[in-house]
mmCIF file of N, CA, C and O in Angstrom:
data_model
loop_
_atom_site.group_PDB
_atom_site.id
_atom_site.type_symbol
_atom_site.label_atom_id
_atom_site.label_comp_id
_atom_site.label_asym_id
_atom_site.label_seq_id
_atom_site.Cartn_x
_atom_site.Cartn_y
_atom_site.Cartn_z
ATOM 1 N N UNK A 24 0.922 -1.292 0.058
ATOM 2 C CA UNK A 24 -0.049 0.125 0.129
ATOM 3 C C UNK A 24 0.992 1.323 0.150
ATOM 4 O O UNK A 24 1.905 1.356 0.866
ATOM 5 N N UNK A 25 0.720 2.373 -0.665
ATOM 6 C CA UNK A 25 1.256 3.558 -1.112
ATOM 7 C C UNK A 25 0.389 4.414 -0.430
ATOM 8 O O UNK A 25 -0.742 4.664 -0.383
ATOM 9 N N UNK A 26 0.914 5.087 0.670
ATOM 10 C CA UNK A 26 0.336 5.954 1.698
ATOM 11 C C UNK A 26 1.108 7.008 1.375
ATOM 12 O O UNK A 26 2.016 7.444 1.424
ATOM 13 N N UNK A 27 0.388 8.669 1.723
ATOM 14 C CA UNK A 27 0.983 9.838 1.918
ATOM 15 C C UNK A 27 2.091 9.516 3.398
ATOM 16 O O UNK A 27 1.518 9.162 4.022
ATOM 17 N N UNK A 28 2.833 10.459 2.890
ATOM 18 C CA UNK A 28 3.927 10.517 4.161
ATOM 19 C C UNK A 28 4.464 12.245 4.620
ATOM 20 O O UNK A 28 3.991 12.926 3.946
ATOM 21 N N UNK A 29 5.114 12.189 5.534
ATOM 22 C CA UNK A 29 5.482 13.400 5.616
ATOM 23 C C UNK A 29 6.499 14.162 5.014
ATOM 24 O O UNK A 29 7.117 13.250 4.221
ATOM 25 N N UNK A 30 6.906 15.420 5.040
ATOM 26 C CA UNK A 30 7.839 15.917 4.153
ATOM 27 C C UNK A 30 9.344 15.408 4.596
ATOM 28 O O UNK A 30 9.538 15.310 5.834
ATOM 29 N N UNK A 31 10.147 14.923 3.804
ATOM 30 C CA UNK A 31 11.288 14.346 3.886
ATOM 31 C C UNK A 31 12.306 15.348 3.433
ATOM 32 O O UNK A 31 13.450 15.301 3.980
ATOM 33 N N UNK A 32 11.997 15.795 2.414
ATOM 34 C CA UNK A 32 13.208 16.958 1.690
ATOM 35 C C UNK A 32 12.162 18.224 1.041
ATOM 36 O O UNK A 32 11.353 17.809 0.166
ATOM 37 N N UNK A 33 12.455 19.324 1.766
ATOM 38 C CA UNK A 33 11.978 20.522 0.815
ATOM 39 C C UNK A 33 13.029 20.725 -0.169
ATOM 40 O O UNK A 33 13.957 21.055 -0.203
ATOM 41 N N UNK A 34 12.109 21.123 -1.314
ATOM 42 C CA UNK A 34 12.918 21.689 -2.290
ATOM 43 C C UNK A 34 13.127 23.270 -2.529
ATOM 44 O O UNK A 34 13.988 23.832 -2.907
ATOM 45 N N UNK A 35 11.961 23.733 -1.665
ATOM 46 C CA UNK A 35 11.925 25.132 -1.596
ATOM 47 C C UNK A 35 10.682 25.476 -0.539
ATOM 48 O O UNK A 35 9.996 24.740 -0.362
ATOM 49 N N UNK A 36 10.922 26.528 0.264
ATOM 50 C CA UNK A 36 9.705 26.857 1.225
ATOM 51 C C UNK A 36 9.855 28.620 1.278
ATOM 52 O O UNK A 36 10.838 29.059 1.329
ATOM 53 N N UNK A 37 8.617 28.988 1.483
ATOM 54 C CA UNK A 37 8.502 30.644 2.015
ATOM 55 C C UNK A 37 8.245 30.545 3.467
ATOM 56 O O UNK A 37 8.015 31.637 3.968
ATOM 57 N N UNK A 38 8.140 29.335 4.038
ATOM 58 C CA UNK A 38 7.683 29.102 5.558
ATOM 59 C C UNK A 38 9.147 29.059 6.543
ATOM 60 O O UNK A 38 10.222 28.495 5.569
ATOM 61 N N UNK A 39 9.016 29.066 7.638
ATOM 62 C CA UNK A 39 10.538 28.654 8.663
ATOM 63 C C UNK A 39 10.523 26.834 8.562
ATOM 64 O O UNK A 39 9.603 26.090 8.922
ATOM 65 N N UNK A 40 11.643 26.412 8.298
ATOM 66 C CA UNK A 40 11.908 25.173 8.014
ATOM 67 C C UNK A 40 12.066 24.669 9.298
ATOM 68 O O UNK A 40 12.409 25.285 9.961
ATOM 69 N N UNK A 41 11.795 23.191 9.524
ATOM 70 C CA UNK A 41 12.064 22.592 10.687
ATOM 71 C C UNK A 41 13.374 23.055 11.291
ATOM 72 O O UNK A 41 14.452 23.160 10.306
ATOM 73 N N UNK A 42 13.801 23.101 12.420
ATOM 74 C CA UNK A 42 14.928 23.237 12.973
ATOM 75 C C UNK A 42 15.939 22.080 12.812
ATOM 76 O O UNK A 42 15.633 21.157 12.535
ATOM 77 N N UNK A 43 16.801 21.944 12.501
ATOM 78 C CA UNK A 43 17.958 21.370 12.011
ATOM 79 C C UNK A 43 18.297 20.950 10.945
ATOM 80 O O UNK A 43 19.265 20.015 10.580
ATOM 81 N N UNK A 44 17.621 21.692 9.715
ATOM 82 C CA UNK A 44 17.626 21.120 8.443
ATOM 83 C C UNK A 44 18.443 22.140 7.398
ATOM 84 O O UNK A 44 18.077 23.474 8.252
ATOM 85 N N UNK A 45 18.890 21.921 6.538
ATOM 86 C CA UNK A 45 19.454 23.084 5.944
ATOM 87 C C UNK A 45 18.460 23.962 5.482
ATOM 88 O O UNK A 45 17.183 23.475 5.028
ATOM 89 N N UNK A 46 18.403 25.244 5.229
ATOM 90 C CA UNK A 46 17.389 26.173 4.678
ATOM 91 C C UNK A 46 17.312 26.088 3.272
ATOM 92 O O UNK A 46 18.337 26.621 2.349
ATOM 93 N N UNK A 47 16.228 25.447 2.682
ATOM 94 C CA UNK A 47 16.008 25.467 1.159
ATOM 95 C C UNK A 47 15.700 27.072 0.835
ATOM 96 O O UNK A 47 15.644 28.125 1.268
ATOM 97 N N UNK A 48 16.019 27.047 -0.723
ATOM 98 C CA UNK A 48 15.602 28.354 -1.022
ATOM 99 C C UNK A 48 14.446 28.900 -1.012
ATOM 100 O O UNK A 48 13.395 28.053 -0.911
ATOM 101 N N UNK A 49 14.074 30.062 -1.336
ATOM 102 C CA UNK A 49 12.697 30.643 -1.317
ATOM 103 C C UNK A 49 11.748 30.054 -2.603
ATOM 104 O O UNK A 49 12.223 30.105 -3.841
ATOM 105 N N UNK A 50 10.574 29.897 -2.289
ATOM 106 C CA UNK A 50 9.974 29.441 -3.625
ATOM 107 C C UNK A 50 9.363 30.612 -4.191
ATOM 108 O O UNK A 50 9.247 31.724 -3.951
ATOM 109 N N UNK A 51 9.251 30.407 -5.888
ATOM 110 C CA UNK A 51 8.756 31.636 -6.557
ATOM 111 C C UNK A 51 7.693 31.887 -6.149
ATOM 112 O O UNK A 51 6.618 31.308 -6.352
ATOM 113 N N UNK A 52 7.413 33.245 -5.868
ATOM 114 C CA UNK A 52 5.902 33.689 -5.328
ATOM 115 C C UNK A 52 4.928 33.841 -6.435
ATOM 116 O O UNK A 52 3.855 33.403 -6.081
ATOM 117 N N UNK A 53 5.120 33.991 -7.471
ATOM 118 C CA UNK A 53 4.205 34.071 -8.648
ATOM 119 C C UNK A 53 4.494 32.901 -9.744
ATOM 120 O O UNK A 53 3.818 32.908 -10.721
ATOM 121 N N UNK A 54 4.988 31.501 -9.150
ATOM 122 C CA UNK A 54 5.127 30.362 -10.017
ATOM 123 C C UNK A 54 6.499 30.591 -10.585
ATOM 124 O O UNK A 54 7.100 31.667 -10.724
ATOM 125 N N UNK A 55 7.140 29.581 -10.936
ATOM 126 C CA UNK A 55 8.111 29.596 -11.692
ATOM 127 C C UNK A 55 8.768 28.058 -11.557
ATOM 128 O O UNK A 55 8.106 27.225 -11.226
ATOM 129 N N UNK A 56 10.104 28.007 -11.458
ATOM 130 C CA UNK A 56 11.187 26.929 -11.665
ATOM 131 C C UNK A 56 11.997 26.924 -10.370
ATOM 132 O O UNK A 56 12.628 27.813 -10.286
ATOM 133 N N UNK A 57 11.886 25.787 -9.838
ATOM 134 C CA UNK A 57 12.775 25.538 -8.764
ATOM 135 C C UNK A 57 13.951 24.738 -9.386
ATOM 136 O O UNK A 57 13.799 23.412 -9.558
ATOM 137 N N UNK A 58 15.313 24.981 -9.205
ATOM 138 C CA UNK A 58 16.171 23.854 -9.423
ATOM 139 C C UNK A 58 17.183 23.945 -8.503
ATOM 140 O O UNK A 58 17.691 24.676 -7.531
ATOM 141 N N UNK A 59 17.918 22.781 -8.241
ATOM 142 C CA UNK A 59 19.094 22.703 -7.487
ATOM 143 C C UNK A 59 19.412 21.439 -7.002
ATOM 144 O O UNK A 59 19.071 20.554 -7.819
ATOM 145 N N UNK A 60 20.404 21.075 -5.931
ATOM 146 C CA UNK A 60 20.758 19.705 -5.660
ATOM 147 C C UNK A 60 20.297 19.209 -4.137
ATOM 148 O O UNK A 60 20.097 20.198 -3.259
ATOM 149 N N UNK A 61 20.171 17.990 -4.194
ATOM 150 C CA UNK A 61 19.455 17.770 -2.751
ATOM 151 C C UNK A 61 20.791 16.959 -2.260
ATOM 152 O O UNK A 61 21.280 16.112 -2.695
ATOM 153 N N UNK A 62 20.987 17.062 -0.741
ATOM 154 C CA UNK A 62 22.361 16.412 -0.402
ATOM 155 C C UNK A 62 21.636 15.704 0.913
ATOM 156 O O UNK A 62 20.369 16.278 1.424
ATOM 157 N N UNK A 63 22.665 15.114 1.751
ATOM 158 C CA UNK A 63 22.147 14.586 3.136
ATOM 159 C C UNK A 63 21.826 15.475 3.811
ATOM 160 O O UNK A 63 20.706 15.468 4.891
ATOM 161 N N UNK A 64 22.273 16.549 3.794
ATOM 162 C CA UNK A 64 22.257 17.876 4.932
ATOM 163 C C UNK A 64 20.479 18.391 4.695
ATOM 164 O O UNK A 64 19.944 18.826 5.478
ATOM 165 N N UNK A 65 19.945 17.995 3.416
ATOM 166 C CA UNK A 65 18.567 18.438 3.435
ATOM 167 C C UNK A 65 17.312 17.270 3.684
ATOM 168 O O UNK A 65 16.315 17.721 3.761
ATOM 169 N N UNK A 66 17.727 16.268 4.056
ATOM 170 C CA UNK A 66 16.819 15.041 4.403
ATOM 171 C C UNK A 66 16.604 15.073 6.245
ATOM 172 O O UNK A 66 17.192 15.026 6.973
ATOM 173 N N UNK A 67 15.209 15.176 6.375
ATOM 174 C CA UNK A 67 14.708 15.245 7.396
ATOM 175 C C UNK A 67 14.394 13.883 8.215
ATOM 176 O O UNK A 67 14.156 13.108 7.319
ATOM 177 N N UNK A 68 14.547 14.065 9.531
ATOM 178 C CA UNK A 68 14.251 12.530 10.085
ATOM 179 C C UNK A 68 12.772 12.059 10.304
ATOM 180 O O UNK A 68 11.997 13.393 10.782
ATOM 181 N N UNK A 69 12.416 11.402 9.741
ATOM 182 C CA UNK A 69 10.867 11.180 9.854
ATOM 183 C C UNK A 69 10.781 9.812 10.556
ATOM 184 O O UNK A 69 10.699 8.765 9.711
ATOM 185 N N UNK A 70 10.786 9.769 11.794
ATOM 186 C CA UNK A 70 10.451 8.277 12.491
ATOM 187 C C UNK A 70 9.546 7.145 12.170
ATOM 188 O O UNK A 70 9.647 5.926 11.573
ATOM 189 N N UNK A 71 8.425 7.619 11.637
ATOM 190 C CA UNK A 71 7.192 7.039 11.208
ATOM 191 C C UNK A 71 7.289 6.221 9.659
ATOM 192 O O UNK A 71 6.886 5.223 9.598
ATOM 193 N N UNK A 72 8.378 7.109 9.251
ATOM 194 C CA UNK A 72 8.765 6.666 7.630
ATOM 195 C C UNK A 72 10.336 5.761 7.814
ATOM 196 O O UNK A 72 10.584 5.358 6.662
ATOM 197 N N UNK A 73 10.635 5.617 8.865
ATOM 198 C CA UNK A 73 12.113 4.884 8.964
ATOM 199 C C UNK A 73 13.171 5.695 8.188
ATOM 200 O O UNK A 73 13.723 5.068 7.563
ATOM 201 N N UNK A 74 13.038 6.947 8.269
ATOM 202 C CA UNK A 74 14.199 7.741 7.513
ATOM 203 C C UNK A 74 14.576 8.611 8.923
ATOM 204 O O UNK A 74 13.611 9.368 9.650
ATOM 205 N N UNK A 75 15.994 8.406 8.798
ATOM 206 C CA UNK A 75 16.797 9.324 9.877
ATOM 207 C C UNK A 75 17.468 10.798 9.285
ATOM 208 O O UNK A 75 17.641 10.847 7.965
ATOM 209 N N UNK A 76 17.599 11.670 9.933
ATOM 210 C CA UNK A 76 18.166 12.763 9.376
ATOM 211 C C UNK A 76 19.321 12.728 8.962
ATOM 212 O O UNK A 76 19.972 11.946 9.395
ATOM 213 N N UNK A 77 19.516 13.076 7.846
ATOM 214 C CA UNK A 77 20.489 12.954 6.815
ATOM 215 C C UNK A 77 20.574 11.735 6.163
ATOM 216 O O UNK A 77 22.067 11.515 5.263
ATOM 217 N N UNK A 78 19.620 10.727 6.035
ATOM 218 C CA UNK A 78 19.873 9.357 5.461
ATOM 219 C C UNK A 78 19.757 9.603 3.906
ATOM 220 O O UNK A 78 18.566 9.398 3.599
ATOM 221 N N UNK A 79 20.424 10.013 3.322
ATOM 222 C CA UNK A 79 20.286 10.281 1.801
ATOM 223 C C UNK A 79 19.957 8.971 0.918
ATOM 224 O O UNK A 79 19.205 8.648 0.083
ATOM 225 N N UNK A 80 20.393 7.814 1.573
ATOM 226 C CA UNK A 80 19.953 6.356 1.101
ATOM 227 C C UNK A 80 18.616 6.105 1.022
ATOM 228 O O UNK A 80 18.229 5.519 0.164
ATOM 229 N N UNK A 81 17.909 6.807 2.297
ATOM 230 C CA UNK A 81 16.530 6.621 2.073
ATOM 231 C C UNK A 81 15.712 7.190 0.794
ATOM 232 O O UNK A 81 14.884 6.387 0.288
ATOM 233 N N UNK A 82 16.285 8.395 0.504
ATOM 234 C CA UNK A 82 15.901 8.892 -0.676
ATOM 235 C C UNK A 82 15.732 8.559 -1.958
ATOM 236 O O UNK A 82 15.079 7.989 -2.680
ATOM 237 N N UNK A 83 17.294 8.073 -1.996
ATOM 238 C CA UNK A 83 17.816 7.005 -3.013
ATOM 239 C C UNK A 83 16.811 5.768 -3.252
ATOM 240 O O UNK A 83 15.988 5.367 -4.186
ATOM 241 N N UNK A 84 16.673 5.264 -2.100
ATOM 242 C CA UNK A 84 15.553 3.898 -2.156
ATOM 243 C C UNK A 84 14.247 4.210 -2.570
ATOM 244 O O UNK A 84 13.448 3.501 -3.201
ATOM 245 N N UNK A 85 13.585 5.153 -2.072
ATOM 246 C CA UNK A 85 12.438 5.762 -2.291
ATOM 247 C C UNK A 85 12.167 6.110 -3.827
ATOM 248 O O UNK A 85 11.259 5.813 -4.588
ATOM 249 N N UNK A 86 13.324 6.707 -4.334
ATOM 250 C CA UNK A 86 13.351 6.835 -5.869
ATOM 251 C C UNK A 86 13.581 5.872 -6.622
ATOM 252 O O UNK A 86 12.766 5.594 -7.784
ATOM 253 N N UNK A 87 14.318 4.955 -6.242
ATOM 254 C CA UNK A 87 14.518 3.554 -7.155
ATOM 255 C C UNK A 87 13.492 2.534 -7.136
ATOM 256 O O UNK A 87 13.276 1.705 -7.642
ATOM 257 N N UNK A 88 12.725 2.722 -5.722
ATOM 258 C CA UNK A 88 11.562 1.683 -5.897
ATOM 259 C C UNK A 88 10.122 2.557 -6.282
ATOM 260 O O UNK A 88 8.976 1.921 -6.024
ATOM 261 N N UNK A 89 9.917 3.572 -6.856
ATOM 262 C CA UNK A 89 9.251 4.294 -7.351
ATOM 263 C C UNK A 89 7.951 4.568 -6.558
ATOM 264 O O UNK A 89 6.708 4.570 -6.864
ATOM 265 N N UNK A 90 8.411 5.029 -4.810
ATOM 266 C CA UNK A 90 7.360 5.392 -3.989
ATOM 267 C C UNK A 90 7.548 6.738 -3.677
ATOM 268 O O UNK A 90 6.772 7.035 -2.420
ATOM 269 N N UNK A 91 8.595 7.494 -4.450
ATOM 270 C CA UNK A 91 8.631 8.809 -3.999
ATOM 271 C C UNK A 91 7.533 9.945 -4.862
ATOM 272 O O UNK A 91 7.205 9.409 -5.509
ATOM 273 N N UNK A 92 7.009 10.870 -4.121
ATOM 274 C CA UNK A 92 6.280 11.823 -4.742
ATOM 275 C C UNK A 92 6.664 13.122 -4.310
ATOM 276 O O UNK A 92 7.250 13.476 -3.374
ATOM 277 N N UNK A 93 6.048 14.062 -5.277
ATOM 278 C CA UNK A 93 6.428 15.224 -4.828
ATOM 279 C C UNK A 93 4.761 15.992 -4.541
ATOM 280 O O UNK A 93 3.801 15.553 -5.228
ATOM 281 N N UNK A 94 4.774 16.996 -3.970
ATOM 282 C CA UNK A 94 3.612 17.654 -3.529
ATOM 283 C C UNK A 94 3.750 19.013 -3.554
ATOM 284 O O UNK A 94 4.639 19.621 -2.632
ATOM 285 N N UNK A 95 3.015 19.672 -4.105
ATOM 286 C CA UNK A 95 3.364 21.355 -4.183
ATOM 287 C C UNK A 95 2.321 22.136 -3.068
ATOM 288 O O UNK A 95 0.946 21.677 -3.672
ATOM 289 N N UNK A 96 2.703 22.750 -2.595
ATOM 290 C CA UNK A 96 1.589 23.358 -1.879
ATOM 291 C C UNK A 96 1.399 24.772 -1.937
ATOM 292 O O UNK A 96 2.642 25.698 -2.613
ATOM 293 N N UNK A 97 0.625 25.689 -1.836
ATOM 294 C CA UNK A 97 0.433 27.010 -2.143
ATOM 295 C C UNK A 97 -0.280 27.677 -0.916
ATOM 296 O O UNK A 97 -1.066 27.253 -0.313
ATOM 297 N N UNK A 98 -0.389 29.268 -1.147
ATOM 298 C CA UNK A 98 -1.203 29.889 -0.175
ATOM 299 C C UNK A 98 -2.727 29.324 -0.452
ATOM 300 O O UNK A 98 -3.537 29.175 0.666
ATOM 301 N N UNK A 99 -3.075 29.525 -1.625
ATOM 302 C CA UNK A 99 -4.769 28.953 -1.927
ATOM 303 C C UNK A 99 -4.989 27.684 -1.387
ATOM 304 O O UNK A 99 -6.147 27.058 -1.109
ATOM 305 N N UNK A 100 -3.786 26.425 -1.667
ATOM 306 C CA UNK A 100 -4.123 25.098 -1.255
ATOM 307 C C UNK A 100 -3.130 24.825 -0.448
ATOM 308 O O UNK A 100 -2.211 23.978 -0.429
ATOM 309 N N UNK A 101 -3.292 25.157 0.753
ATOM 310 C CA UNK A 101 -2.091 24.974 1.787
ATOM 311 C C UNK A 101 -1.953 23.282 2.368
ATOM 312 O O UNK A 101 -0.669 22.814 2.439
ATOM 313 N N UNK A 102 -2.791 22.401 1.981
ATOM 314 C CA UNK A 102 -2.807 20.910 2.215
ATOM 315 C C UNK A 102 -2.271 20.483 0.760
ATOM 316 O O UNK A 102 -1.727 19.258 0.967
ATOM 317 N N UNK A 103 -1.847 20.645 -0.078
ATOM 318 C CA UNK A 103 -1.280 20.293 -1.355
ATOM 319 C C UNK A 103 -2.342 20.578 -2.428
ATOM 320 O O UNK A 103 -3.099 20.455 -2.559
ATOM 321 N N UNK A 104 -1.660 21.277 -3.535
ATOM 322 C CA UNK A 104 -2.142 21.793 -4.796
ATOM 323 C C UNK A 104 -2.234 20.699 -5.899
ATOM 324 O O UNK A 104 -2.849 20.302 -6.876
ATOM 325 N N UNK A 105 -0.497 20.299 -5.890
ATOM 326 C CA UNK A 105 -0.208 19.467 -7.183
ATOM 327 C C UNK A 105 0.444 18.238 -6.768
ATOM 328 O O UNK A 105 1.375 18.571 -5.584
ATOM 329 N N UNK A 106 -0.072 17.001 -6.884
ATOM 330 C CA UNK A 106 0.639 15.945 -6.632
ATOM 331 C C UNK A 106 1.000 14.981 -7.581
ATOM 332 O O UNK A 106 0.457 14.604 -8.237
ATOM 333 N N UNK A 107 2.303 14.400 -7.429
ATOM 334 C CA UNK A 107 2.696 13.678 -8.514
ATOM 335 C C UNK A 107 3.840 12.542 -8.166
ATOM 336 O O UNK A 107 4.694 12.990 -7.268
ATOM 337 N N UNK A 108 3.737 11.332 -8.520
ATOM 338 C CA UNK A 108 4.457 10.266 -8.256
ATOM 339 C C UNK A 108 5.803 10.607 -9.149
ATOM 340 O O UNK A 108 5.841 11.179 -10.069
ATOM 341 N N UNK A 109 6.803 10.697 -8.605
ATOM 342 C CA UNK A 109 8.283 10.657 -9.227
ATOM 343 C C UNK A 109 8.870 9.019 -9.527
ATOM 344 O O UNK A 109 8.722 8.132 -8.514
ATOM 345 N N UNK A 110 9.332 8.995 -10.712
ATOM 346 C CA UNK A 110 9.248 7.344 -11.344
ATOM 347 C C UNK A 110 10.619 7.643 -12.013
ATOM 348 O O UNK A 110 10.964 8.688 -12.617
ATOM 349 N N UNK A 111 11.127 6.481 -12.120
ATOM 350 C CA UNK A 111 12.434 6.439 -12.943
ATOM 351 C C UNK A 111 12.232 6.464 -14.350
ATOM 352 O O UNK A 111 11.348 5.867 -14.910
ATOM 353 N N UNK A 112 13.247 6.959 -15.145
ATOM 354 C CA UNK A 112 13.058 7.089 -16.593
ATOM 355 C C UNK A 112 14.155 6.417 -17.367
ATOM 356 O O UNK A 112 15.253 7.417 -17.583
ATOM 357 N N UNK A 113 14.408 5.176 -17.089
ATOM 358 C CA UNK A 113 15.648 4.299 -18.010
ATOM 359 C C UNK A 113 15.268 3.436 -18.698
ATOM 360 O O UNK A 113 14.223 2.780 -18.603
#
């Protein structure tokens, strides 16, 4: 069963990120593109998902098992506006 989970990596945020994680770049206010690199310092610890802070292998495992997804939150839809599975393309 695939179920929604907690945030493990922020690609960007205009809010205060949780303590102890690298500060992600700000999100474009009026839409746009976010790019960059994710490192172990960006990985949040989420015990319920068996992810330890800094555990980049957990991110890699989620990506290679096609269980990772991205969720875009906005001011108008704070619970999530766009959600999509991340899958390998090879």
